[in-house]
PDB file of C-alpha atoms in Angstrom:
ATOM      1  CA  UNK A  96       0.132 -15.391 -11.711  1.00 40.00           C
ATOM      2  CA  UNK A  97       2.468 -14.908  -8.761  1.00 42.00           C
ATOM      3  CA  UNK A  98       1.547 -16.845  -5.672  1.00 45.00           C
ATOM      4  CA  UNK A  99       2.600 -15.502  -2.318  1.00 51.00           C
ATOM      5  CA  UNK A 100       5.318 -17.771  -1.000  1.00 48.00           C
ATOM      6  CA  UNK A 101       5.782 -15.737   2.150  1.00 44.00           C
ATOM      7  CA  UNK A 102       4.560 -18.070   4.881  1.00 44.00           C
ATOM      8  CA  UNK A 103       5.995 -16.381   7.913  1.00 43.00           C
ATOM      9  CA  UNK A 104       4.563 -16.718  11.362  1.00 44.00           C
ATOM     10  CA  UNK A 105       4.963 -13.639  13.504  1.00 44.00           C
ATOM     11  CA  UNK A 106       4.560 -13.384  17.227  1.00 41.00           C
ATOM     12  CA  UNK A 107       1.327 -12.224  18.835  1.00 37.00           C
ATOM     13  CA  UNK A 108       3.213  -9.111  19.921  1.00 37.00           C
ATOM     14  CA  UNK A 109       3.929  -8.160  16.292  1.00 44.00           C
ATOM     15  CA  UNK A 110       0.279  -8.581  15.287  1.00 42.00           C
ATOM     16  CA  UNK A 111      -0.765  -6.690  18.414  1.00 39.00           C
ATOM     17  CA  UNK A 112       1.601  -3.931  17.427  1.00 43.00           C
ATOM     18  CA  UNK A 113       0.081  -3.515  13.984  1.00 51.00           C
ATOM     19  CA  UNK A 114      -3.334  -3.111  15.517  1.00 49.00           C
ATOM     20  CA  UNK A 115      -2.556  -0.999  18.556  1.00 46.00           C
ATOM     21  CA  UNK A 116       0.817   0.759  18.465  1.00 44.00           C
ATOM     22  CA  UNK A 117       2.920   3.043  16.287  1.00 51.00           C
ATOM     23  CA  UNK A 118       6.024   1.023  15.333  1.00 62.00           C
ATOM     24  CA  UNK A 119       6.892  -2.415  13.947  1.00 80.00           C
ATOM     25  CA  UNK A 120      10.036  -4.141  15.225  1.00 82.00           C
ATOM     26  CA  UNK A 121      12.643  -4.502  12.477  1.00 85.00           C
ATOM     27  CA  UNK A 122      15.500  -7.028  12.586  1.00 87.00           C
ATOM     28  CA  UNK A 123      18.396  -6.196  10.269  1.00 90.00           C
ATOM     29  CA  UNK A 124      16.145  -3.440   8.848  1.00 91.00           C
ATOM     30  CA  UNK A 125      13.524  -6.002   7.744  1.00 92.00           C
ATOM     31  CA  UNK A 126      10.123  -6.938   9.111  1.00 91.00           C
ATOM     32  CA  UNK A 127       7.479  -9.457   8.014  1.00 90.00           C
ATOM     33  CA  UNK A 128       3.791  -9.296   8.898  1.00 89.00           C
ATOM     34  CA  UNK A 129       1.367 -12.150   8.148  1.00 89.00           C
ATOM     35  CA  UNK A 130      -2.160 -11.044   9.043  1.00 90.00           C
ATOM     36  CA  UNK A 131      -4.328 -13.457  11.016  1.00 89.00           C
ATOM     37  CA  UNK A 132      -7.314 -11.091  11.200  1.00 91.00           C
ATOM     38  CA  UNK A 133      -8.631  -7.724  10.082  1.00 93.00           C
ATOM     39  CA  UNK A 134      -6.670  -4.702  11.306  1.00 91.00           C
ATOM     40  CA  UNK A 135      -8.214  -1.279  12.016  1.00 90.00           C
ATOM     41  CA  UNK A 136      -5.713   1.541  12.427  1.00 86.00           C
ATOM     42  CA  UNK A 137      -6.341   5.069  13.590  1.00 85.00           C
ATOM     43  CA  UNK A 138      -2.847   6.132  12.512  1.00 85.00           C
ATOM     44  CA  UNK A 139      -0.986   5.808   9.232  1.00 89.00           C
ATOM     45  CA  UNK A 140       1.270   2.743   8.991  1.00 91.00           C
ATOM     46  CA  UNK A 141       4.725   4.131   8.195  1.00 91.00           C
ATOM     47  CA  UNK A 142       7.537   2.312   6.394  1.00 94.00           C
ATOM     48  CA  UNK A 143      10.678   4.221   7.454  1.00 94.00           C
ATOM     49  CA  UNK A 144      13.557   5.013   5.090  1.00 94.00           C
ATOM     50  CA  UNK A 145      16.140   2.208   4.811  1.00 94.00           C
ATOM     51  CA  UNK A 146      13.628  -0.371   6.150  1.00 95.00           C
ATOM     52  CA  UNK A 147      11.922  -3.220   4.260  1.00 95.00           C
ATOM     53  CA  UNK A 148       8.452  -4.330   5.286  1.00 95.00           C
ATOM     54  CA  UNK A 149       6.642  -7.315   3.811  1.00 94.00           C
ATOM     55  CA  UNK A 150       2.908  -7.601   4.513  1.00 94.00           C
ATOM     56  CA  UNK A 151       0.916 -10.697   3.561  1.00 94.00           C
ATOM     57  CA  UNK A 152      -2.723  -9.675   3.843  1.00 95.00           C
ATOM     58  CA  UNK A 153      -3.759 -13.357   3.958  1.00 95.00           C
ATOM     59  CA  UNK A 154      -7.322 -12.518   2.944  1.00 96.00           C
ATOM     60  CA  UNK A 155      -7.773  -9.867   5.643  1.00 95.00           C
ATOM     61  CA  UNK A 156      -7.943  -6.079   5.502  1.00 95.00           C
ATOM     62  CA  UNK A 157      -6.025  -3.118   6.838  1.00 94.00           C
ATOM     63  CA  UNK A 158      -8.543  -0.329   7.292  1.00 94.00           C
ATOM     64  CA  UNK A 159      -7.967   3.289   8.265  1.00 91.00           C
ATOM     65  CA  UNK A 160     -10.501   4.341  10.887  1.00 86.00           C
ATOM     66  CA  UNK A 161      -9.800   7.934  11.986  1.00 71.00           C
ATOM     67  CA  UNK A 162      -9.096  11.266  10.370  1.00 66.00           C
ATOM     68  CA  UNK A 163      -7.122  12.971  13.185  1.00 65.00           C
ATOM     69  CA  UNK A 164      -3.733  11.569  12.127  1.00 60.00           C
ATOM     70  CA  UNK A 165      -1.071  14.296  11.542  1.00 62.00           C
ATOM     71  CA  UNK A 166      -0.131  12.493   8.288  1.00 61.00           C
ATOM     72  CA  UNK A 167      -3.708  12.688   7.090  1.00 74.00           C
ATOM     73  CA  UNK A 168      -5.995   9.739   6.687  1.00 88.00           C
ATOM     74  CA  UNK A 169      -3.943   7.596   4.287  1.00 92.00           C
ATOM     75  CA  UNK A 170      -3.517   3.936   5.187  1.00 95.00           C
ATOM     76  CA  UNK A 171       0.204   3.431   4.451  1.00 96.00           C
ATOM     77  CA  UNK A 172       3.096   5.842   3.928  1.00 96.00           C
ATOM     78  CA  UNK A 173       6.386   4.606   2.406  1.00 97.00           C
ATOM     79  CA  UNK A 174       9.168   7.093   3.198  1.00 96.00           C
ATOM     80  CA  UNK A 175      12.097   7.809   0.885  1.00 95.00           C
ATOM     81  CA  UNK A 176      14.426   4.794   0.973  1.00 96.00           C
ATOM     82  CA  UNK A 177      11.722   2.548   2.460  1.00 97.00           C
ATOM     83  CA  UNK A 178      10.405  -0.578   0.732  1.00 97.00           C
ATOM     84  CA  UNK A 179       7.042  -2.339   1.021  1.00 97.00           C
ATOM     85  CA  UNK A 180       6.229  -5.730  -0.473  1.00 97.00           C
ATOM     86  CA  UNK A 181       2.504  -6.427  -0.507  1.00 97.00           C
ATOM     87  CA  UNK A 182       0.976  -9.839  -1.154  1.00 96.00           C
ATOM     88  CA  UNK A 183      -2.110 -11.900  -0.327  1.00 96.00           C
ATOM     89  CA  UNK A 184      -1.545 -15.571   0.463  1.00 90.00           C
ATOM     90  CA  UNK A 185      -5.254 -16.429   0.678  1.00 93.00           C
ATOM     91  CA  UNK A 186      -6.881 -18.756  -1.842  1.00 92.00           C
ATOM     92  CA  UNK A 187      -9.635 -16.244  -2.632  1.00 92.00           C
ATOM     93  CA  UNK A 188      -7.279 -13.210  -2.817  1.00 92.00           C
ATOM     94  CA  UNK A 189      -9.600 -11.061  -0.698  1.00 95.00           C
ATOM     95  CA  UNK A 190      -6.950  -9.083   1.247  1.00 97.00           C
ATOM     96  CA  UNK A 191      -7.521  -5.326   1.011  1.00 98.00           C
ATOM     97  CA  UNK A 192      -6.116  -1.968   2.032  1.00 98.00           C
ATOM     98  CA  UNK A 193      -9.083   0.355   2.442  1.00 97.00           C
ATOM     99  CA  UNK A 194     -10.631   3.435   4.014  1.00 95.00           C
ATOM    100  CA  UNK A 195      -7.875   5.943   3.317  1.00 95.00           C
ATOM    101  CA  UNK A 196      -8.391   9.547   2.289  1.00 94.00           C
ATOM    102  CA  UNK A 197      -5.699  12.179   1.757  1.00 93.00           C
ATOM    103  CA  UNK A 198      -4.522  14.980  -0.526  1.00 93.00           C
ATOM    104  CA  UNK A 199      -1.891  12.682  -2.099  1.00 95.00           C
ATOM    105  CA  UNK A 200      -2.379   8.942  -1.920  1.00 96.00           C
ATOM    106  CA  UNK A 201      -5.471   7.775  -0.082  1.00 96.00           C
ATOM    107  CA  UNK A 202      -4.449   4.127   0.132  1.00 97.00           C
ATOM    108  CA  UNK A 203      -0.668   4.297  -0.176  1.00 98.00           C
ATOM    109  CA  UNK A 204       1.665   7.279  -0.490  1.00 97.00           C
ATOM    110  CA  UNK A 205       4.873   5.921  -2.027  1.00 97.00           C
ATOM    111  CA  UNK A 206       8.078   7.902  -1.693  1.00 95.00           C
ATOM    112  CA  UNK A 207      10.267   4.763  -1.744  1.00 96.00           C
ATOM    113  CA  UNK A 208       9.643   1.383  -3.377  1.00 97.00           C
ATOM    114  CA  UNK A 209       6.349  -0.512  -3.536  1.00 98.00           C
ATOM    115  CA  UNK A 210       6.250  -4.046  -4.957  1.00 98.00           C
ATOM    116  CA  UNK A 211       2.714  -5.361  -5.259  1.00 98.00           C
ATOM    117  CA  UNK A 212       2.302  -9.105  -5.754  1.00 97.00           C
ATOM    118  CA  UNK A 213      -1.294  -9.359  -4.563  1.00 97.00           C
ATOM    119  CA  UNK A 214      -3.974  -7.778  -2.450  1.00 97.00           C
ATOM    120  CA  UNK A 215      -6.282  -4.943  -3.316  1.00 98.00           C
ATOM    121  CA  UNK A 216      -6.162  -1.180  -2.934  1.00 98.00           C
ATOM    122  CA  UNK A 217      -9.887  -0.513  -2.721  1.00 98.00           C
ATOM    123  CA  UNK A 218     -12.263   2.276  -1.660  1.00 98.00           C
ATOM    124  CA  UNK A 219      -9.677   4.953  -0.980  1.00 97.00           C
ATOM    125  CA  UNK A 220      -9.816   8.600  -2.083  1.00 96.00           C
ATOM    126  CA  UNK A 221      -7.498  11.555  -2.657  1.00 96.00           C
ATOM    127  CA  UNK A 222      -7.062  14.637  -4.786  1.00 95.00           C
ATOM    128  CA  UNK A 223      -4.078  12.889  -6.437  1.00 96.00           C
ATOM    129  CA  UNK A 224      -3.979   9.090  -6.508  1.00 97.00           C
ATOM    130  CA  UNK A 225      -6.996   7.628  -4.799  1.00 98.00           C
ATOM    131  CA  UNK A 226      -5.442   4.179  -4.481  1.00 98.00           C
ATOM    132  CA  UNK A 227      -1.738   5.060  -4.882  1.00 98.00           C
ATOM    133  CA  UNK A 228       0.356   8.188  -5.155  1.00 97.00           C
ATOM    134  CA  UNK A 229       3.729   7.120  -6.595  1.00 96.00           C
ATOM    135  CA  UNK A 230       6.830   9.321  -6.443  1.00 94.00           C
ATOM    136  CA  UNK A 231       9.578   6.726  -6.858  1.00 94.00           C
ATOM    137  CA  UNK A 232       9.423   2.990  -7.702  1.00 96.00           C
ATOM    138  CA  UNK A 233       6.219   1.020  -8.170  1.00 97.00           C
ATOM    139  CA  UNK A 234       6.239  -2.522  -9.546  1.00 98.00           C
ATOM    140  CA  UNK A 235       2.915  -4.338  -9.952  1.00 98.00           C
ATOM    141  CA  UNK A 236       3.001  -8.110 -10.546  1.00 97.00           C
ATOM    142  CA  UNK A 237      -0.512  -8.934  -9.320  1.00 97.00           C
ATOM    143  CA  UNK A 238      -3.368  -7.716  -7.214  1.00 97.00           C
ATOM    144  CA  UNK A 239      -5.994  -5.131  -7.959  1.00 98.00           C
ATOM    145  CA  UNK A 240      -6.392  -1.378  -7.698  1.00 98.00           C
ATOM    146  CA  UNK A 241     -10.135  -0.775  -7.830  1.00 98.00           C
ATOM    147  CA  UNK A 242     -13.059   1.382  -6.696  1.00 98.00           C
ATOM    148  CA  UNK A 243     -10.869   4.315  -5.656  1.00 98.00           C
ATOM    149  CA  UNK A 244     -11.583   7.936  -6.543  1.00 97.00           C
ATOM    150  CA  UNK A 245      -9.581  11.121  -7.022  1.00 97.00           C
ATOM    151  CA  UNK A 246      -9.495  14.300  -9.033  1.00 97.00           C
ATOM    152  CA  UNK A 247      -6.337  13.086 -10.809  1.00 96.00           C
ATOM    153  CA  UNK A 248      -5.560   9.360 -11.018  1.00 97.00           C
ATOM    154  CA  UNK A 249      -8.416   7.482  -9.437  1.00 98.00           C
ATOM    155  CA  UNK A 250      -6.306   4.328  -9.218  1.00 98.00           C
ATOM    156  CA  UNK A 251      -2.770   5.683  -9.490  1.00 97.00           C
ATOM    157  CA  UNK A 252      -1.145   9.082  -9.782  1.00 96.00           C
ATOM    158  CA  UNK A 253       2.434   8.756 -11.035  1.00 94.00           C
ATOM    159  CA  UNK A 254       4.452  11.812 -10.001  1.00 89.00           C
ATOM    160  CA  UNK A 255       6.297  14.269 -12.165  1.00 76.00           C
ATOM    161  CA  UNK A 256       9.714  13.769 -10.581  1.00 73.00           C
ATOM    162  CA  UNK A 257      12.440  12.451 -12.868  1.00 74.00           C
ATOM    163  CA  UNK A 258      12.807   9.482 -10.496  1.00 77.00           C
ATOM    164  CA  UNK A 259       9.203   8.209 -10.587  1.00 83.00           C
ATOM    165  CA  UNK A 260       9.037   4.761 -12.135  1.00 90.00           C
ATOM    166  CA  UNK A 261       5.905   2.673 -12.626  1.00 94.00           C
ATOM    167  CA  UNK A 262       6.198  -0.801 -14.194  1.00 94.00           C
ATOM    168  CA  UNK A 263       3.125  -3.030 -14.451  1.00 96.00           C
ATOM    169  CA  UNK A 264       3.721  -6.717 -15.206  1.00 96.00           C
ATOM    170  CA  UNK A 265       0.330  -8.029 -14.104  1.00 97.00           C
ATOM    171  CA  UNK A 266      -2.697  -7.448 -11.907  1.00 97.00           C
ATOM    172  CA  UNK A 267      -5.564  -5.130 -12.771  1.00 97.00           C
ATOM    173  CA  UNK A 268      -6.506  -1.490 -12.445  1.00 98.00           C
ATOM    174  CA  UNK A 269     -10.241  -1.130 -12.885  1.00 97.00           C
ATOM    175  CA  UNK A 270     -13.455   0.618 -11.864  1.00 98.00           C
ATOM    176  CA  UNK A 271     -11.719   3.682 -10.412  1.00 98.00           C
ATOM    177  CA  UNK A 272     -13.154   7.186 -10.867  1.00 98.00           C
ATOM    178  CA  UNK A 273     -11.444  10.524 -11.517  1.00 98.00           C
ATOM    179  CA  UNK A 274     -11.997  13.753 -13.397  1.00 97.00           C
ATOM    180  CA  UNK A 275      -8.631  13.082 -15.098  1.00 96.00           C
ATOM    181  CA  UNK A 276      -7.221   9.580 -15.523  1.00 95.00           C
ATOM    182  CA  UNK A 277      -9.690   7.221 -13.877  1.00 96.00           C
ATOM    183  CA  UNK A 278      -7.207   4.312 -13.895  1.00 96.00           C
ATOM    184  CA  UNK A 279      -3.813   6.026 -14.094  1.00 95.00           C
ATOM    185  CA  UNK A 280      -2.698   9.646 -14.349  1.00 95.00           C
ATOM    186  CA  UNK A 281       0.944   9.702 -15.457  1.00 90.00           C
ATOM    187  CA  UNK A 282       2.283  13.157 -14.696  1.00 83.00           C
ATOM    188  CA  UNK A 283       5.897  12.220 -15.553  1.00 59.00           C
ATOM    189  CA  UNK A 284       7.672  13.487 -18.647  1.00 51.00           C
TER     190      UNK A 284
END
């Protein structure tokens, strides 16, 4: 089991940003966020292309709260060329990304690279990929994708592009619901 070694303290301004503004400050195209409390967002958290964001949930949750976002009601969007590392440094591993709903990817819409070391994608919904819609690189080393629902791929929908790659080394995908592929719907050739 991978243990989150990312023990980074961020300024109050950076935590304030995550809760109340639209952009995270990147230094050398990288940013690190270590949650110190639950975060409720009315807008999708975007990871821009050519940027790397590391989020340690630290036992807390990032919850989508509104449906009037132009990007839909997903929690996180990773743009082409963007990279998100997700972990949970808490002893009980209770960090969660939740409350998202969208046509493609209720919890996370991945058009770049997602590396999941810990945390949970839980209680999200979509037509394709309740927990995760993957269209490029997804590597799962730990964590949980659970209690999501979709028409295709309750937990994960892996796209049909020639570039979509999904490699699962650890973690669990369980108790998701879908008409087709409750855990994973692999639409790639």
